[in-house]
Amino acid sequence: MKFFSSAFLPVAFLGLLLEVATAFPTSELPREDVEEGVTSNKPMRTTSEKTGEQISYLIKEVFELRKQLCKNDETCIKSQVAVSENNLNLPKMTEKDGCFQTGYNRDNCLVRITSGLLEFQIYLKYIQNKFQDSKDNDRAQHVQYSSKALIEILKEEVKNPDKIIFPSPTANASLMEKLESQNDWQKIMTIQLILSSLEDFLQFTMRAVRKA
């Protein structure tokens, strides 16, 4: 059941459809990246820098969606949500992923980041389904589109793409059924947890990419 409405989650922006079409970064490189090495003496930005900008943009969008859910309440935004009864297996970084300072391995780390973002897709789809108001839904949809664009960028950097783990459709269907079976209060808390976890995952991703 869709239970979020504009009365519950006020819209903090206008013209999101225009933003989706024009916002940077996108899956295509901005025009200045193509021209700056030809028409100016500015140094070309590295792939890691461009990836970092994409991640920064997505972090901002996730944070805005959290603000929307919290109705801009600072206490709600800053709170660390714990919904242990849901037993959600949300993606997270561990030492074996090669993303931490100790034992850093760039390719293994990129594989884990890409796999993790793929795991988040079913959760983002769930969140999108929970926003009844069209403008609220646009924000959630934009977050998912931005995360998919980041996945495509990361895939191009991975040396061994065969190592990337794609979620099982059967497992995703089972997970969606489990999420939908919750009561309304649990659904609200679950969405908070998902967004908070995604933001943390992206912050780890940003630090890892900067090491490259």
mmCIF file of C-alpha atoms in Angstrom:
data_model
loop_
_atom_site.group_PDB
_atom_site.id
_atom_site.type_symbol
_atom_site.label_atom_id
_atom_site.label_comp_id
_atom_site.label_asym_id
_atom_site.label_seq_id
_atom_site.Cartn_x
_atom_site.Cartn_y
_atom_site.Cartn_z
ATOM 1 C CA MET A 1 0.000 0.000 0.000
ATOM 2 C CA LYS A 2 1.329 3.417 -0.898
ATOM 3 C CA PHE A 3 1.100 5.574 2.178
ATOM 4 C CA PHE A 4 3.334 8.600 1.709
ATOM 5 C CA SER A 5 1.641 11.719 0.392
ATOM 6 C CA SER A 6 2.528 15.375 -0.104
ATOM 7 C CA ALA A 7 0.777 16.154 3.191
ATOM 8 C CA PHE A 8 3.136 13.827 5.024
ATOM 9 C CA LEU A 9 6.290 14.605 3.051
ATOM 10 C CA PRO A 10 6.336 18.228 1.762
ATOM 11 C CA VAL A 11 8.149 18.787 -1.518
ATOM 12 C CA ALA A 12 11.410 20.735 -1.160
ATOM 13 C CA PHE A 13 11.929 21.458 -4.796
ATOM 14 C CA LEU A 14 10.159 22.329 -8.058
ATOM 15 C CA GLY A 15 10.694 21.239 -11.622
ATOM 16 C CA LEU A 16 12.360 17.926 -10.851
ATOM 17 C CA LEU A 17 11.668 16.610 -14.312
ATOM 18 C CA LEU A 18 13.822 19.391 -15.731
ATOM 19 C CA GLU A 19 16.475 18.519 -13.164
ATOM 20 C CA VAL A 20 16.470 14.864 -14.267
ATOM 21 C CA ALA A 21 17.076 15.959 -17.839
ATOM 22 C CA THR A 22 19.766 18.528 -17.111
ATOM 23 C CA ALA A 23 21.355 17.757 -13.736
ATOM 24 C CA PHE A 24 25.082 16.957 -13.604
ATOM 25 C CA PRO A 25 26.510 14.407 -13.366
ATOM 26 C CA THR A 26 24.814 12.040 -15.811
ATOM 27 C CA SER A 27 25.933 8.914 -17.559
ATOM 28 C CA GLU A 28 27.420 11.128 -20.284
ATOM 29 C CA LEU A 29 30.444 13.319 -19.729
ATOM 30 C CA PRO A 30 29.721 17.074 -19.559
ATOM 31 C CA ARG A 31 30.649 19.010 -22.683
ATOM 32 C CA GLU A 32 33.409 20.895 -20.883
ATOM 33 C CA ASP A 33 35.216 17.598 -20.234
ATOM 34 C CA VAL A 34 35.347 16.916 -23.959
ATOM 35 C CA GLU A 35 36.493 20.394 -24.898
ATOM 36 C CA GLU A 36 38.777 21.455 -22.076
ATOM 37 C CA GLY A 37 41.711 19.342 -23.284
ATOM 38 C CA VAL A 38 41.351 20.745 -26.817
ATOM 39 C CA THR A 39 40.395 24.384 -26.428
ATOM 40 C CA SER A 40 42.166 25.331 -23.213
ATOM 41 C CA ASN A 41 45.289 24.701 -21.205
ATOM 42 C CA LYS A 42 43.305 23.297 -18.275
ATOM 43 C CA PRO A 43 44.453 19.811 -17.238
ATOM 44 C CA MET A 44 41.988 17.012 -17.952
ATOM 45 C CA ARG A 45 40.363 15.673 -14.821
ATOM 46 C CA THR A 46 41.144 12.085 -13.958
ATOM 47 C CA THR A 47 38.545 9.335 -14.105
ATOM 48 C CA SER A 48 38.640 9.139 -10.311
ATOM 49 C CA GLU A 49 37.823 12.847 -10.054
ATOM 50 C CA LYS A 50 34.859 12.501 -12.376
ATOM 51 C CA THR A 51 33.648 9.423 -10.504
ATOM 52 C CA GLY A 52 34.022 11.357 -7.259
ATOM 53 C CA GLU A 53 31.805 14.127 -8.601
ATOM 54 C CA GLN A 54 29.146 11.576 -9.538
ATOM 55 C CA ILE A 55 29.281 10.107 -6.030
ATOM 56 C CA SER A 56 29.093 13.557 -4.401
ATOM 57 C CA TYR A 57 26.034 14.370 -6.465
ATOM 58 C CA LEU A 58 24.318 11.120 -5.467
ATOM 59 C CA ILE A 59 25.123 11.653 -1.773
ATOM 60 C CA LYS A 60 23.461 15.063 -1.996
ATOM 61 C CA GLU A 61 20.362 13.578 -3.642
ATOM 62 C CA VAL A 62 20.072 10.835 -0.999
ATOM 63 C CA PHE A 63 20.389 13.430 1.761
ATOM 64 C CA GLU A 64 17.656 15.551 0.157
ATOM 65 C CA LEU A 65 15.381 12.526 0.026
ATOM 66 C CA ARG A 66 16.035 11.864 3.705
ATOM 67 C CA LYS A 67 15.157 15.485 4.485
ATOM 68 C CA GLN A 68 11.962 15.038 2.535
ATOM 69 C CA LEU A 69 11.051 11.947 4.528
ATOM 70 C CA CYS A 70 11.873 13.707 7.802
ATOM 71 C CA LYS A 71 9.967 16.836 6.795
ATOM 72 C CA ASN A 72 13.229 18.785 7.336
ATOM 73 C CA ASP A 73 13.310 17.898 11.034
ATOM 74 C CA GLU A 74 17.004 18.072 12.055
ATOM 75 C CA THR A 75 16.660 15.537 14.879
ATOM 76 C CA CYS A 76 15.126 13.043 12.488
ATOM 77 C CA ILE A 77 17.764 13.690 9.800
ATOM 78 C CA LYS A 78 20.699 13.245 12.190
ATOM 79 C CA SER A 79 19.304 10.205 13.958
ATOM 80 C CA GLN A 80 20.867 6.801 13.378
ATOM 81 C CA VAL A 81 17.931 4.525 12.639
ATOM 82 C CA ALA A 82 18.097 0.931 13.836
ATOM 83 C CA VAL A 83 15.376 -1.496 12.809
ATOM 84 C CA SER A 84 16.914 -4.738 13.972
ATOM 85 C CA GLU A 85 13.633 -6.641 13.772
ATOM 86 C CA ASN A 86 13.642 -6.270 10.010
ATOM 87 C CA ASN A 87 16.896 -8.230 9.709
ATOM 88 C CA LEU A 88 17.739 -6.406 6.499
ATOM 89 C CA ASN A 89 20.971 -7.490 4.893
ATOM 90 C CA LEU A 90 21.884 -4.065 3.518
ATOM 91 C CA PRO A 91 25.207 -3.726 1.646
ATOM 92 C CA LYS A 92 28.148 -2.532 3.715
ATOM 93 C CA MET A 93 31.921 -2.363 3.472
ATOM 94 C CA THR A 94 34.207 -4.811 5.279
ATOM 95 C CA GLU A 95 37.981 -5.129 5.445
ATOM 96 C CA LYS A 96 38.011 -8.038 2.977
ATOM 97 C CA ASP A 97 36.535 -5.762 0.291
ATOM 98 C CA GLY A 98 39.875 -3.973 -0.110
ATOM 99 C CA CYS A 99 38.386 -0.496 0.348
ATOM 100 C CA PHE A 100 40.003 0.415 3.674
ATOM 101 C CA GLN A 101 43.416 1.979 4.138
ATOM 102 C CA THR A 102 44.828 -1.304 5.380
ATOM 103 C CA GLY A 103 44.898 -3.829 2.559
ATOM 104 C CA TYR A 104 43.562 -1.413 -0.058
ATOM 105 C CA ASN A 105 43.045 -3.067 -3.452
ATOM 106 C CA ARG A 106 41.551 -0.771 -6.066
ATOM 107 C CA ASP A 107 39.955 -3.332 -8.360
ATOM 108 C CA ASN A 108 38.537 -5.485 -5.565
ATOM 109 C CA CYS A 109 37.153 -2.333 -3.994
ATOM 110 C CA LEU A 110 35.505 -1.174 -7.227
ATOM 111 C CA VAL A 111 33.981 -4.636 -7.659
ATOM 112 C CA ARG A 112 32.505 -4.472 -4.155
ATOM 113 C CA ILE A 113 31.193 -0.933 -4.639
ATOM 114 C CA THR A 114 29.533 -1.845 -7.936
ATOM 115 C CA SER A 115 28.063 -5.060 -6.512
ATOM 116 C CA GLY A 116 26.796 -3.164 -3.464
ATOM 117 C CA LEU A 117 25.068 -0.507 -5.557
ATOM 118 C CA LEU A 118 23.425 -3.269 -7.581
ATOM 119 C CA GLU A 119 22.145 -4.781 -4.314
ATOM 120 C CA PHE A 120 20.657 -1.411 -3.338
ATOM 121 C CA GLN A 121 18.541 -1.246 -6.521
ATOM 122 C CA ILE A 122 15.705 -3.409 -5.167
ATOM 123 C CA TYR A 123 15.585 -1.283 -2.008
ATOM 124 C CA LEU A 124 15.464 1.921 -4.056
ATOM 125 C CA LYS A 125 12.653 0.469 -6.142
ATOM 126 C CA TYR A 126 10.781 -0.314 -2.921
ATOM 127 C CA ILE A 127 11.240 3.274 -1.707
ATOM 128 C CA GLN A 128 10.052 4.647 -5.024
ATOM 129 C CA ASN A 129 6.870 2.580 -4.740
ATOM 130 C CA LYS A 130 6.131 4.054 -1.318
ATOM 131 C CA PHE A 131 5.859 7.667 -2.464
ATOM 132 C CA GLN A 132 2.320 8.344 -3.632
ATOM 133 C CA ASP A 133 2.720 11.990 -4.571
ATOM 134 C CA SER A 134 4.166 12.282 -8.078
ATOM 135 C CA LYS A 135 6.737 14.924 -7.125
ATOM 136 C CA ASP A 136 7.898 12.906 -4.124
ATOM 137 C CA ASN A 137 8.152 9.889 -6.390
ATOM 138 C CA ASP A 138 10.249 11.903 -8.847
ATOM 139 C CA ARG A 139 12.906 12.537 -6.187
ATOM 140 C CA ALA A 140 13.093 8.852 -5.275
ATOM 141 C CA GLN A 141 13.189 7.906 -8.945
ATOM 142 C CA HIS A 142 15.975 10.391 -9.576
ATOM 143 C CA VAL A 143 18.080 8.838 -6.805
ATOM 144 C CA GLN A 144 17.717 5.435 -8.434
ATOM 145 C CA TYR A 145 18.553 6.765 -11.899
ATOM 146 C CA SER A 146 21.650 8.524 -10.514
ATOM 147 C CA SER A 147 22.804 5.346 -8.769
ATOM 148 C CA LYS A 148 22.423 3.395 -12.025
ATOM 149 C CA ALA A 149 24.500 6.005 -13.850
ATOM 150 C CA LEU A 150 27.209 5.601 -11.207
ATOM 151 C CA ILE A 151 27.116 1.827 -11.629
ATOM 152 C CA GLU A 152 27.759 2.175 -15.363
ATOM 153 C CA ILE A 153 30.726 4.485 -14.737
ATOM 154 C CA LEU A 154 32.225 2.085 -12.189
ATOM 155 C CA LYS A 155 31.790 -0.906 -14.505
ATOM 156 C CA GLU A 156 34.077 0.798 -17.011
ATOM 157 C CA GLU A 157 36.801 1.119 -14.367
ATOM 158 C CA VAL A 158 36.686 -2.475 -13.132
ATOM 159 C CA LYS A 159 39.436 -4.590 -14.675
ATOM 160 C CA ASN A 160 37.629 -7.874 -13.991
ATOM 161 C CA PRO A 161 33.904 -7.167 -14.515
ATOM 162 C CA ASP A 162 33.115 -10.894 -14.277
ATOM 163 C CA LYS A 163 33.694 -10.567 -10.527
ATOM 164 C CA ILE A 164 30.760 -8.173 -10.157
ATOM 165 C CA ILE A 165 27.894 -9.903 -8.339
ATOM 166 C CA PHE A 166 24.401 -9.339 -9.719
ATOM 167 C CA PRO A 167 21.475 -9.940 -7.352
ATOM 168 C CA SER A 168 19.279 -12.945 -8.026
ATOM 169 C CA PRO A 169 15.819 -12.023 -9.416
ATOM 170 C CA THR A 170 14.320 -14.718 -7.198
ATOM 171 C CA ALA A 171 16.013 -13.317 -4.107
ATOM 172 C CA ASN A 172 14.891 -9.803 -5.017
ATOM 173 C CA ALA A 173 11.290 -10.939 -5.434
ATOM 174 C CA SER A 174 11.390 -12.643 -2.042
ATOM 175 C CA LEU A 175 12.905 -9.541 -0.436
ATOM 176 C CA MET A 176 10.274 -7.251 -1.958
ATOM 177 C CA GLU A 177 7.528 -9.517 -0.638
ATOM 178 C CA LYS A 178 9.077 -9.360 2.823
ATOM 179 C CA LEU A 179 9.324 -5.558 2.731
ATOM 180 C CA GLU A 180 5.742 -5.173 1.552
ATOM 181 C CA SER A 181 4.452 -7.386 4.377
ATOM 182 C CA GLN A 182 5.467 -4.842 7.036
ATOM 183 C CA ASN A 183 3.027 -2.526 8.750
ATOM 184 C CA ASP A 184 3.059 1.187 7.925
ATOM 185 C CA TRP A 185 5.306 2.210 10.834
ATOM 186 C CA GLN A 186 7.853 -0.481 10.000
ATOM 187 C CA LYS A 187 7.865 0.673 6.383
ATOM 188 C CA ILE A 188 8.683 4.245 7.410
ATOM 189 C CA MET A 189 11.523 3.084 9.621
ATOM 190 C CA THR A 190 12.788 0.698 6.942
ATOM 191 C CA ILE A 191 12.975 3.494 4.378
ATOM 192 C CA GLN A 192 14.928 5.620 6.858
ATOM 193 C CA LEU A 193 17.323 2.738 7.426
ATOM 194 C CA ILE A 194 17.797 2.083 3.714
ATOM 195 C CA LEU A 195 18.571 5.728 2.927
ATOM 196 C CA SER A 196 20.896 6.084 5.905
ATOM 197 C CA SER A 197 22.743 2.897 4.930
ATOM 198 C CA LEU A 198 23.030 4.012 1.310
ATOM 199 C CA GLU A 199 24.448 7.354 2.406
ATOM 200 C CA ASP A 200 27.035 5.609 4.593
ATOM 201 C CA PHE A 201 27.930 3.236 1.743
ATOM 202 C CA LEU A 202 28.442 6.179 -0.608
ATOM 203 C CA GLN A 203 30.624 7.990 1.932
ATOM 204 C CA PHE A 204 32.864 4.908 2.143
ATOM 205 C CA THR A 205 32.830 4.773 -1.645
ATOM 206 C CA MET A 206 33.952 8.387 -1.893
ATOM 207 C CA ARG A 207 36.902 7.823 0.423
ATOM 208 C CA ALA A 208 37.911 4.674 -1.469
ATOM 209 C CA VAL A 209 37.749 6.372 -4.863
ATOM 210 C CA ARG A 210 39.910 9.254 -3.645
ATOM 211 C CA LYS A 211 42.666 6.768 -2.800
ATOM 212 C CA ALA A 212 42.893 5.650 -6.411
#
